[in-house]
Amino acid sequence: MTMEDDARSASTKASRRPRWPRTAVALGSLAVAGAGLLASTELHGIPSLHATPQAQRAAIGATIALADDAPPPPTRSLMAAPTGARALPPGSPFIGAFKGSPESRLIGIYRAIGQQQTDVALDAAAALTHDVPGFRLAQLVYADLLAARTGNTAGFGATGAASVSSPAVVAEIGELHDEAVQRLHALQERPPAGQVPAEFIMLPKAIHHAIAVDTTRSRLYLFENGAQGLRLVSDHYVSVGKQGVDKTMEGDQRTPLGVYFVSDRVGQGSLGEAFGAGAMQLNYPNLLDQLHGRTGSGIYVHGVPFNTYSRPPKDSDGCVTLANDELVMLMNTVPIHDTPVIITRQTHWVSDDAIRQHRAEILDAVNHWQSVRARDDNGALQAFYAPGAAPPTPAAPPVPPPQATVVMIRGKRHVIPPPAVPPRDPISFDNLSVMTWSDAKETMVVTFNERGTRSHRETSLRQYWERDASKWKIVAEGTVR
């Protein structure tokens, strides 16, 4: 077959496909219309994803007025084969709609819609819903694309909502709408290149990973701690508590805010079907939570039921949930005990220079405490603690000074000098980690190992400091393990 025959055959196949109504080309009712048409050709590792000015002004679900001079239907040259990525030419910007994670494929579908490649979007949506049938948002986008092919652009999810009168279905479509907004906004507002969350002041080499959860963006960021510091390696859509964040009591269905650590790992089936592929338990309530009277327990980063791919942005009883495949990746990556998990309303990204400047001021207080502790000066050490926060140091009973011993050997009196007082075991510190947190007061969480130089006695200690006026004070302290 010649190239001309091949082109003619492709044109014939394309002509057999149903033509999209001119109104459907705009697809103003799809989620992408309001959240922003994605024009970038990559998903991860890019500084930003740009929305068209018109899309920035629109609201999701709003119907876009279609002018009589709407653009013609997209060319069929990209769709010589009915479905699949193999129908696209090498280097096509829409390959991402068929390959990668379910979320990256969904974003690729949005980009195809934004570029008016509606046939590509429809084929990619069909493939995605086939591969991940529990991805409800993808199912709804697929349904909207099918409806748009017939000229129905009544609104986001309007086809499904119009077919039933159940308030539950209407509510579910609203939740999927919110999920679409969160996924798109988080991917449009990428973290600034080379910047990290302001809370990560200092992490030792022994801590290989760190996690930050931005609850406003429904996003979890995984960092690798290497020779050059923290590096963002992946980020994931997550759900939080039904009632939002700032947990204060048992059963309030809120996700706690603060600095936590992975304290345990639980396999699939141990906690129930709702936890999906497994869970990583956080150390809520930590010592600071207990100090401020926060109650409750059992806060996890966990998966979702196996009959769904994801949950709405606010759908848990207080835990952080994400897709099972992504949860398994996290569980296989981060160790327990040492991995910090910072949960914030909104992540503030700062440069390494800003971190270094803040670190110098904070480490001055920590280093001063460690120098006094190394001298074993309990009196001076008390000044570092808030009232009632210092660890108990019970007074030892008075010990008389050692006395010489007198013995008689063969009728002669001999004086044996008192035994020498053994020298104090010098103390050293290592594996220092420091993270900050701003709540009612500025707080820092300090963890380190304390080791006896000769005895090799080792203790892992965690301190919670709060800034009182211009001074840092330790308000809670305890051993980690």
CSV table of C-alpha atoms in Angstrom, one decimal:
chain,number,residue,atom,x,y,z
A,1,MET,CA,0.0,0.0,0.0
A,2,THR,CA,1.4,3.4,-1.0
A,3,MET,CA,1.4,6.4,1.3
A,4,GLU,CA,-1.4,7.9,-0.7
A,5,ASP,CA,-3.5,4.7,-0.3
A,6,ASP,CA,-2.7,4.7,3.4
A,7,ALA,CA,-3.8,8.3,3.8
A,8,ARG,CA,-7.0,7.6,1.7
A,9,SER,CA,-7.8,4.6,3.9
A,10,ALA,CA,-7.3,6.6,7.1
A,11,SER,CA,-9.6,9.3,5.7
A,12,THR,CA,-12.2,6.8,4.8
A,13,LYS,CA,-12.1,5.3,8.3
A,14,ALA,CA,-12.3,8.7,9.9
A,15,SER,CA,-15.3,9.6,7.7
A,16,ARG,CA,-17.2,6.6,9.0
A,17,ARG,CA,-17.0,7.9,12.6
A,18,PRO,CA,-19.9,10.0,13.9
A,19,ARG,CA,-19.3,13.7,13.3
A,20,TRP,CA,-19.3,15.8,16.5
A,21,PRO,CA,-22.0,18.5,16.5
A,22,ARG,CA,-20.5,22.0,16.2
A,23,THR,CA,-21.8,22.9,19.7
A,24,ALA,CA,-20.1,19.8,21.1
A,25,VAL,CA,-16.7,20.9,20.0
A,26,ALA,CA,-16.6,23.6,22.6
A,27,LEU,CA,-17.6,21.2,25.3
A,28,GLY,CA,-18.3,24.1,27.6
A,29,SER,CA,-20.2,21.8,30.1
A,30,LEU,CA,-17.3,19.6,31.0
A,31,ALA,CA,-15.2,20.0,34.1
A,32,VAL,CA,-12.3,21.3,32.1
A,33,ALA,CA,-14.3,24.3,30.9
A,34,GLY,CA,-14.4,25.9,34.3
A,35,ALA,CA,-11.2,24.7,35.9
A,36,GLY,CA,-9.1,25.7,33.0
A,37,LEU,CA,-8.1,24.2,29.7
A,38,LEU,CA,-4.7,22.6,30.2
A,39,ALA,CA,-2.3,23.4,27.4
A,40,SER,CA,0.9,22.0,28.7
A,41,THR,CA,2.2,18.8,27.2
A,42,GLU,CA,3.7,17.3,30.4
A,43,LEU,CA,2.1,16.5,33.8
A,44,HIS,CA,4.8,16.1,36.5
A,45,GLY,CA,7.9,18.2,37.1
A,46,ILE,CA,6.8,21.4,35.4
A,47,PRO,CA,6.5,24.7,37.1
A,48,SER,CA,2.9,25.5,36.1
A,49,LEU,CA,0.0,24.5,33.9
A,50,HIS,CA,-1.7,27.4,32.3
A,51,ALA,CA,-5.4,28.1,31.9
A,52,THR,CA,-6.9,30.1,29.2
A,53,PRO,CA,-8.1,33.6,30.3
A,54,GLN,CA,-11.7,32.8,29.4
A,55,ALA,CA,-11.6,29.6,31.4
A,56,GLN,CA,-10.2,31.5,34.4
A,57,ARG,CA,-13.3,33.6,34.4
A,58,ALA,CA,-15.7,30.8,34.0
A,59,ALA,CA,-17.2,28.7,36.8
A,60,ILE,CA,-17.2,24.9,36.7
A,61,GLY,CA,-20.4,23.6,35.4
A,62,ALA,CA,-21.4,26.9,33.7
A,63,THR,CA,-22.6,26.6,30.2
A,64,ILE,CA,-20.5,28.6,27.8
A,65,ALA,CA,-22.4,30.6,25.2
A,66,LEU,CA,-21.6,29.2,21.8
A,67,ALA,CA,-21.3,31.6,18.9
A,68,ASP,CA,-22.5,30.8,15.4
A,69,ASP,CA,-18.9,30.9,14.2
A,70,ALA,CA,-17.7,28.1,16.5
A,71,PRO,CA,-14.6,26.4,15.2
A,72,PRO,CA,-15.0,23.4,12.8
A,73,PRO,CA,-14.8,19.9,14.2
A,74,PRO,CA,-11.2,18.6,14.8
A,75,THR,CA,-9.3,17.0,12.0
A,76,ARG,CA,-9.5,13.2,11.9
A,77,SER,CA,-5.9,12.7,10.8
A,78,LEU,CA,-4.9,11.8,14.3
A,79,MET,CA,-7.5,9.0,14.5
A,80,ALA,CA,-6.8,6.6,11.7
A,81,ALA,CA,-7.4,3.7,14.1
A,82,PRO,CA,-10.5,3.6,16.2
A,83,THR,CA,-9.0,3.6,19.6
A,84,GLY,CA,-5.8,3.5,21.6
A,85,ALA,CA,-2.5,5.3,21.9
A,86,ARG,CA,-1.2,3.6,18.8
A,87,ALA,CA,-3.6,5.7,16.7
A,88,LEU,CA,-1.6,8.8,17.6
A,89,PRO,CA,1.5,9.7,15.7
A,90,PRO,CA,4.9,9.6,17.5
A,91,GLY,CA,5.5,12.6,19.6
A,92,SER,CA,1.8,13.5,19.9
A,93,PRO,CA,1.2,15.7,22.9
A,94,PHE,CA,-1.8,13.5,23.8
A,95,ILE,CA,0.1,10.3,24.4
A,96,GLY,CA,-0.3,11.1,28.1
A,97,ALA,CA,-4.0,10.5,27.8
A,98,PHE,CA,-3.3,6.8,27.3
A,99,LYS,CA,-0.3,6.1,29.4
A,100,GLY,CA,0.8,6.7,33.0
A,101,SER,CA,-1.1,6.9,36.2
A,102,PRO,CA,-4.9,7.2,36.1
A,103,GLU,CA,-4.7,10.8,37.2
A,104,SER,CA,-2.1,11.7,34.5
A,105,ARG,CA,-4.3,10.0,31.9
A,106,LEU,CA,-7.4,12.0,33.1
A,107,ILE,CA,-5.4,15.2,32.8
A,108,GLY,CA,-4.3,14.1,29.3
A,109,ILE,CA,-8.0,13.8,28.5
A,110,TYR,CA,-8.7,17.3,29.8
A,111,ARG,CA,-5.8,18.6,27.6
A,112,ALA,CA,-7.2,16.8,24.6
A,113,ILE,CA,-10.6,18.5,25.2
A,114,GLY,CA,-8.9,21.8,25.6
A,115,GLN,CA,-7.2,21.4,22.2
A,116,GLN,CA,-10.5,20.3,20.7
A,117,GLN,CA,-9.2,16.8,20.0
A,118,THR,CA,-12.6,15.4,21.1
A,119,ASP,CA,-12.1,12.0,19.4
A,120,VAL,CA,-8.8,11.5,21.2
A,121,ALA,CA,-10.4,12.5,24.4
A,122,LEU,CA,-13.3,10.1,23.9
A,123,ASP,CA,-11.1,7.2,23.0
A,124,ALA,CA,-8.8,7.9,26.0
A,125,ALA,CA,-11.7,8.2,28.3
A,126,ALA,CA,-13.1,4.8,27.1
A,127,ALA,CA,-9.7,3.2,27.7
A,128,LEU,CA,-9.3,4.7,31.1
A,129,THR,CA,-12.7,3.7,32.4
A,130,HIS,CA,-12.0,0.2,31.0
A,131,ASP,CA,-8.7,0.0,32.8
A,132,VAL,CA,-9.8,1.6,36.0
A,133,PRO,CA,-13.6,1.1,36.3
A,134,GLY,CA,-13.7,2.4,39.8
A,135,PHE,CA,-12.5,5.8,38.8
A,136,ARG,CA,-15.9,7.6,39.1
A,137,LEU,CA,-14.6,11.0,37.9
A,138,ALA,CA,-13.3,9.4,34.7
A,139,GLN,CA,-16.6,7.6,34.3
A,140,LEU,CA,-18.5,10.9,34.5
A,141,VAL,CA,-16.1,12.7,32.1
A,142,TYR,CA,-16.6,9.8,29.7
A,143,ALA,CA,-20.4,10.1,30.0
A,144,ASP,CA,-20.2,13.9,29.4
A,145,LEU,CA,-18.1,13.2,26.3
A,146,LEU,CA,-20.6,10.8,25.0
A,147,ALA,CA,-23.4,13.2,25.7
A,148,ALA,CA,-21.5,16.0,24.0
A,149,ARG,CA,-21.1,13.9,20.9
A,150,THR,CA,-24.9,14.1,20.6
A,151,GLY,CA,-24.9,17.8,21.1
A,152,ASN,CA,-26.0,17.7,24.8
A,153,THR,CA,-23.8,20.3,26.7
A,154,ALA,CA,-26.2,21.1,29.5
A,155,GLY,CA,-23.7,21.0,32.3
A,156,PHE,CA,-21.1,19.0,34.2
A,157,GLY,CA,-22.7,15.6,34.9
A,158,ALA,CA,-26.1,17.0,33.8
A,159,THR,CA,-26.9,13.9,31.7
A,160,GLY,CA,-26.6,11.6,34.8
A,161,ALA,CA,-28.4,14.1,37.0
A,162,ALA,CA,-31.3,14.6,34.6
A,163,SER,CA,-32.0,10.8,34.4
A,164,VAL,CA,-32.7,10.5,38.1
A,165,SER,CA,-34.3,12.5,40.8
A,166,SER,CA,-32.4,11.1,43.7
A,167,PRO,CA,-30.7,13.7,45.9
A,168,ALA,CA,-28.0,11.2,46.6
A,169,VAL,CA,-27.0,11.1,42.9
A,170,VAL,CA,-27.1,14.9,42.6
A,171,ALA,CA,-24.8,15.1,45.7
A,172,GLU,CA,-22.5,12.5,44.2
A,173,ILE,CA,-22.1,14.5,41.0
A,174,GLY,CA,-21.4,17.5,43.2
A,175,GLU,CA,-18.6,15.6,44.9
A,176,LEU,CA,-17.1,14.5,41.6
A,177,HIS,CA,-17.3,18.2,40.5
A,178,ASP,CA,-15.2,19.1,43.6
A,179,GLU,CA,-12.7,16.3,42.9
A,180,ALA,CA,-12.3,17.6,39.4
A,181,VAL,CA,-11.6,21.1,40.6
A,182,GLN,CA,-9.1,19.9,43.2
A,183,ARG,CA,-7.2,17.7,40.7
A,184,LEU,CA,-7.0,20.4,38.1
A,185,HIS,CA,-6.1,23.3,40.4
A,186,ALA,CA,-3.4,21.3,42.1
A,187,LEU,CA,-1.8,20.5,38.8
A,188,GLN,CA,-2.1,24.0,37.5
A,189,GLU,CA,-0.6,25.5,40.6
A,190,ARG,CA,2.6,23.4,40.7
A,191,PRO,CA,5.2,23.9,43.5
A,192,PRO,CA,7.9,26.5,42.6
A,193,ALA,CA,11.0,24.7,41.2
A,194,GLY,CA,13.6,24.1,43.8
A,195,GLN,CA,11.5,25.2,46.8
A,196,VAL,CA,10.3,23.1,49.8
A,197,PRO,CA,7.6,23.5,52.5
A,198,ALA,CA,8.7,26.1,55.0
A,199,GLU,CA,8.2,23.7,57.9
A,200,PHE,CA,11.1,21.4,57.0
A,201,ILE,CA,13.9,23.3,58.8
A,202,MET,CA,16.5,20.4,59.1
A,203,LEU,CA,16.4,16.7,58.4
A,204,PRO,CA,19.4,14.4,59.1
A,205,LYS,CA,20.6,11.9,56.6
A,206,ALA,CA,19.0,9.1,58.6
A,207,ILE,CA,15.6,10.4,57.5
A,208,HIS,CA,15.2,9.4,53.8
A,209,HIS,CA,11.8,10.8,53.1
A,210,ALA,CA,9.3,13.4,54.2
A,211,ILE,CA,5.6,14.0,53.5
A,212,ALA,CA,3.6,17.2,53.3
A,213,VAL,CA,-0.2,17.3,53.0
A,214,ASP,CA,-1.8,20.4,51.7
A,215,THR,CA,-5.5,20.0,52.8
A,216,THR,CA,-6.7,23.1,50.8
A,217,ARG,CA,-5.4,21.6,47.6
A,218,SER,CA,-6.2,17.9,48.5
A,219,ARG,CA,-2.6,17.1,47.7
A,220,LEU,CA,0.1,14.9,49.3
A,221,TYR,CA,3.7,15.7,48.4
A,222,LEU,CA,6.4,13.0,48.8
A,223,PHE,CA,10.0,14.3,49.2
A,224,GLU,CA,13.3,12.4,49.1
A,225,ASN,CA,16.1,13.6,51.4
A,226,GLY,CA,19.4,13.4,49.6
A,227,ALA,CA,22.8,15.0,49.6
A,228,GLN,CA,21.4,18.2,48.1
A,229,GLY,CA,18.4,18.3,50.5
A,230,LEU,CA,14.8,17.7,49.9
A,231,ARG,CA,13.6,16.9,46.4
A,232,LEU,CA,9.9,16.5,45.4
A,233,VAL,CA,9.6,13.1,43.8
A,234,SER,CA,5.8,12.7,43.5
A,235,ASP,CA,2.5,14.2,44.5
A,236,HIS,CA,-1.0,12.7,44.9
A,237,TYR,CA,-4.6,13.6,45.2
A,238,VAL,CA,-6.0,12.9,48.7
A,239,SER,CA,-9.2,13.2,50.7
A,240,VAL,CA,-9.5,14.5,54.2
A,241,GLY,CA,-12.2,14.7,56.9
A,242,LYS,CA,-15.9,15.2,56.2
A,243,GLN,CA,-15.9,18.3,58.4
A,244,GLY,CA,-12.6,19.6,57.2
A,245,VAL,CA,-9.5,20.0,59.3
A,246,ASP,CA,-8.2,21.1,62.7
A,247,LYS,CA,-9.2,18.1,64.8
A,248,THR,CA,-9.9,18.8,68.5
A,249,MET,CA,-12.0,15.9,69.8
A,250,GLU,CA,-12.9,12.3,69.3
A,251,GLY,CA,-15.5,11.7,66.5
A,252,ASP,CA,-15.4,15.3,65.1
A,253,GLN,CA,-14.6,13.9,61.6
A,254,ARG,CA,-11.8,16.4,61.1
A,255,THR,CA,-8.2,15.8,60.0
A,256,PRO,CA,-5.6,17.0,62.5
A,257,LEU,CA,-3.2,19.8,61.6
A,258,GLY,CA,0.4,19.7,62.7
A,259,VAL,CA,3.7,17.8,62.6
A,260,TYR,CA,3.3,14.0,62.9
A,261,PHE,CA,5.4,10.9,62.3
A,262,VAL,CA,4.6,7.5,60.8
A,263,SER,CA,4.3,5.3,63.9
A,264,ASP,CA,3.1,2.0,62.4
A,265,ARG,CA,2.3,0.2,59.2
A,266,VAL,CA,-0.8,-1.9,58.8
A,267,GLY,CA,-1.4,-4.4,56.0
A,268,GLN,CA,-4.4,-5.0,53.8
A,269,GLY,CA,-7.5,-6.4,55.7
A,270,SER,CA,-6.3,-5.7,59.2
A,271,LEU,CA,-8.4,-2.6,59.6
A,272,GLY,CA,-11.4,-3.3,57.4
A,273,GLU,CA,-12.6,-2.9,53.8
A,274,ALA,CA,-12.8,0.9,54.1
A,275,PHE,CA,-9.0,1.1,54.5
A,276,GLY,CA,-8.3,-0.5,51.2
A,277,ALA,CA,-4.7,-1.7,50.5
A,278,GLY,CA,-3.4,-0.8,53.9
A,279,ALA,CA,-2.5,2.1,56.2
A,280,MET,CA,0.2,4.1,57.8
A,281,GLN,CA,-0.6,5.2,61.3
A,282,LEU,CA,0.3,8.7,62.5
A,283,ASN,CA,1.3,9.5,66.1
A,284,TYR,CA,-1.9,11.5,66.8
A,285,PRO,CA,-2.5,12.7,69.5
A,286,ASN,CA,1.2,13.7,70.0
A,287,LEU,CA,2.5,15.3,73.2
A,288,LEU,CA,1.5,18.8,72.0
A,289,ASP,CA,-2.0,17.6,71.1
A,290,GLN,CA,-2.4,16.1,74.6
A,291,LEU,CA,-1.1,19.3,76.2
A,292,HIS,CA,-3.8,21.3,74.4
A,293,GLY,CA,-6.5,18.8,75.3
A,294,ARG,CA,-7.1,17.3,71.8
A,295,THR,CA,-8.7,13.9,71.9
A,296,GLY,CA,-9.2,11.0,69.6
A,297,SER,CA,-6.9,8.4,68.0
A,298,GLY,CA,-6.5,6.2,65.0
A,299,ILE,CA,-5.5,8.7,62.4
A,300,TYR,CA,-4.0,7.0,59.4
A,301,VAL,CA,-2.9,7.7,55.8
A,302,HIS,CA,-4.7,4.8,54.1
A,303,GLY,CA,-6.2,3.5,50.9
A,304,VAL,CA,-9.8,3.4,49.7
A,305,PRO,CA,-12.4,0.6,49.2
A,306,PHE,CA,-11.5,-1.6,46.3
A,307,ASN,CA,-14.7,-0.8,44.5
A,308,THR,CA,-13.6,2.8,43.9
A,309,TYR,CA,-10.4,4.5,42.8
A,310,SER,CA,-10.7,7.7,44.9
A,311,ARG,CA,-12.9,9.5,47.3
A,312,PRO,CA,-14.3,13.1,47.3
A,313,PRO,CA,-12.0,15.8,48.8
A,314,LYS,CA,-13.8,15.7,52.1
A,315,ASP,CA,-15.0,12.2,52.8
A,316,SER,CA,-13.1,10.5,55.6
A,317,ASP,CA,-13.7,10.4,59.4
A,318,GLY,CA,-10.4,12.3,59.9
A,319,CYS,CA,-7.8,10.3,58.1
A,320,VAL,CA,-5.9,11.1,54.9
A,321,THR,CA,-6.9,8.8,52.1
A,322,LEU,CA,-5.5,8.2,48.6
A,323,ALA,CA,-5.7,5.7,45.8
A,324,ASN,CA,-4.7,2.1,46.7
A,325,ASP,CA,-1.9,1.9,44.2
A,326,GLU,CA,-0.4,5.2,45.4
A,327,LEU,CA,-0.8,4.1,49.0
A,328,VAL,CA,1.1,0.9,48.4
A,329,MET,CA,3.9,2.9,46.8
A,330,LEU,CA,4.1,5.1,49.9
A,331,MET,CA,4.1,2.1,52.2
A,332,ASN,CA,6.9,0.5,50.3
A,333,THR,CA,8.9,3.7,50.3
A,334,VAL,CA,8.8,5.4,53.7
A,335,PRO,CA,9.9,3.7,57.0
A,336,ILE,CA,8.0,3.9,60.2
A,337,HIS,CA,9.1,6.0,63.3
A,338,ASP,CA,11.3,8.5,61.5
A,339,THR,CA,9.3,9.8,58.5
A,340,PRO,CA,7.7,13.2,59.2
A,341,VAL,CA,4.2,14.0,57.9
A,342,ILE,CA,3.3,17.7,58.1
A,343,ILE,CA,-0.5,18.4,57.6
A,344,THR,CA,-1.3,22.0,56.8
A,345,ARG,CA,-4.2,24.1,55.6
A,346,GLN,CA,-1.9,25.4,52.9
A,347,THR,CA,1.7,24.6,52.1
A,348,HIS,CA,4.1,27.6,52.0
A,349,TRP,CA,7.0,27.0,49.6
A,350,VAL,CA,10.3,28.7,50.4
A,351,SER,CA,13.8,28.6,49.0
A,352,ASP,CA,16.8,27.0,50.6
A,353,ASP,CA,18.2,30.4,51.4
A,354,ALA,CA,15.1,31.3,53.4
A,355,ILE,CA,15.3,27.9,55.2
A,356,ARG,CA,19.0,28.5,56.1
A,357,GLN,CA,18.3,31.9,57.6
A,358,HIS,CA,15.4,30.6,59.8
A,359,ARG,CA,17.5,27.5,60.7
A,360,ALA,CA,20.3,29.6,62.2
A,361,GLU,CA,18.0,31.3,64.7
A,362,ILE,CA,16.2,28.2,65.7
A,363,LEU,CA,19.3,26.0,66.1
A,364,ASP,CA,20.8,28.6,68.5
A,365,ALA,CA,18.1,27.6,71.1
A,366,VAL,CA,18.5,23.9,70.5
A,367,ASN,CA,22.3,24.0,70.6
A,368,HIS,CA,22.2,25.9,73.9
A,369,TRP,CA,20.0,23.3,75.5
A,370,GLN,CA,22.3,20.5,74.3
A,371,SER,CA,25.4,22.2,75.7
A,372,VAL,CA,23.8,22.6,79.1
A,373,ARG,CA,22.5,19.1,79.1
A,374,ALA,CA,26.0,17.8,78.2
A,375,ARG,CA,27.3,19.6,81.4
A,376,ASP,CA,24.7,17.7,83.4
A,377,ASP,CA,23.6,21.0,85.0
A,378,ASN,CA,20.1,20.3,86.0
A,379,GLY,CA,19.6,23.7,87.6
A,380,ALA,CA,20.5,25.6,84.5
A,381,LEU,CA,18.5,23.1,82.4
A,382,GLN,CA,15.2,24.1,84.2
A,383,ALA,CA,15.3,27.5,82.6
A,384,PHE,CA,14.6,26.1,79.1
A,385,TYR,CA,11.3,24.6,80.1
A,386,ALA,CA,7.8,26.2,80.5
A,387,PRO,CA,6.3,25.9,84.0
A,388,GLY,CA,5.5,22.2,84.7
A,389,ALA,CA,7.1,20.9,81.5
A,390,ALA,CA,10.5,20.0,82.8
A,391,PRO,CA,11.1,16.2,83.2
A,392,PRO,CA,11.0,15.1,86.9
A,393,THR,CA,14.4,14.8,88.5
A,394,PRO,CA,13.7,13.4,92.0
A,395,ALA,CA,16.1,14.4,94.6
A,396,ALA,CA,18.5,11.6,95.6
A,397,PRO,CA,19.0,10.9,99.3
A,398,PRO,CA,22.1,12.7,100.7
A,399,VAL,CA,25.2,10.7,100.3
A,400,PRO,CA,28.0,11.2,102.8
A,401,PRO,CA,31.4,11.9,101.3
A,402,PRO,CA,33.5,8.7,100.9
A,403,GLN,CA,35.6,8.0,103.9
A,404,ALA,CA,39.0,6.3,104.3
A,405,THR,CA,39.0,2.8,105.6
A,406,VAL,CA,41.3,1.7,108.5
A,407,VAL,CA,42.3,-1.9,108.7
A,408,MET,CA,44.7,-3.9,110.9
A,409,ILE,CA,47.2,-6.1,109.2
A,410,ARG,CA,49.5,-8.2,111.4
A,411,GLY,CA,48.9,-5.8,114.3
A,412,LYS,CA,49.7,-2.8,112.2
A,413,ARG,CA,47.2,-0.1,111.4
A,414,HIS,CA,46.7,0.6,107.6
A,415,VAL,CA,44.6,3.4,106.1
A,416,ILE,CA,43.0,2.6,102.8
A,417,PRO,CA,42.0,5.8,100.9
A,418,PRO,CA,38.4,6.2,99.7
A,419,PRO,CA,37.6,5.0,96.1
A,420,ALA,CA,37.9,7.6,93.4
A,421,VAL,CA,34.6,9.0,92.1
A,422,PRO,CA,34.1,7.6,88.6
A,423,PRO,CA,34.2,10.2,85.9
A,424,ARG,CA,30.9,11.3,84.4
A,425,ASP,CA,29.9,9.6,81.1
A,426,PRO,CA,30.1,12.3,78.4
A,427,ILE,CA,27.0,12.9,76.3
A,428,SER,CA,26.8,13.4,72.6
A,429,PHE,CA,24.0,14.2,70.3
A,430,ASP,CA,23.2,13.3,66.6
A,431,ASN,CA,20.5,12.8,64.0
A,432,LEU,CA,18.9,16.2,64.8
A,433,SER,CA,15.7,17.0,63.0
A,434,VAL,CA,13.8,20.3,63.3
A,435,MET,CA,10.4,21.2,61.9
A,436,THR,CA,8.3,24.2,62.6
A,437,TRP,CA,4.6,24.8,62.9
A,438,SER,CA,2.5,27.9,63.4
A,439,ASP,CA,-0.7,27.6,65.3
A,440,ALA,CA,-1.8,29.8,68.2
A,441,LYS,CA,1.9,30.1,68.8
A,442,GLU,CA,5.0,29.4,66.8
A,443,THR,CA,6.1,25.8,67.5
A,444,MET,CA,9.1,23.7,66.6
A,445,VAL,CA,9.4,19.9,66.9
A,446,VAL,CA,12.9,18.8,67.7
A,447,THR,CA,14.0,15.1,67.6
A,448,PHE,CA,17.5,13.8,68.3
A,449,ASN,CA,19.5,10.9,69.7
A,450,GLU,CA,21.3,11.3,73.0
A,451,ARG,CA,24.2,8.9,73.5
A,452,GLY,CA,26.6,8.1,76.3
A,453,THR,CA,30.1,8.2,74.9
A,454,ARG,CA,31.5,5.3,77.1
A,455,SER,CA,28.3,3.5,78.1
A,456,HIS,CA,26.9,3.6,74.6
A,457,ARG,CA,23.5,4.2,76.2
A,458,GLU,CA,21.2,5.8,73.5
A,459,THR,CA,17.9,7.5,73.8
A,460,SER,CA,15.8,9.1,71.1
A,461,LEU,CA,14.2,12.2,72.5
A,462,ARG,CA,11.5,14.5,71.0
A,463,GLN,CA,10.8,18.0,72.2
A,464,TYR,CA,8.0,20.4,71.5
A,465,TRP,CA,9.1,24.1,71.8
A,466,GLU,CA,6.9,27.1,71.7
A,467,ARG,CA,8.0,30.7,71.3
A,468,ASP,CA,6.9,32.8,74.3
A,469,ALA,CA,7.4,36.4,73.5
A,470,SER,CA,11.0,36.4,72.2
A,471,LYS,CA,12.1,33.2,73.9
A,472,TRP,CA,11.7,29.5,73.0
A,473,LYS,CA,10.5,27.3,75.8
A,474,ILE,CA,10.1,23.5,75.9
A,475,VAL,CA,6.4,22.7,76.6
A,476,ALA,CA,6.5,18.9,76.2
A,477,GLU,CA,9.2,16.3,76.0
A,478,GLY,CA,9.3,12.5,75.7
A,479,THR,CA,11.3,9.5,74.4
A,480,VAL,CA,10.4,8.2,71.0
A,481,ARG,CA,11.5,4.6,71.4
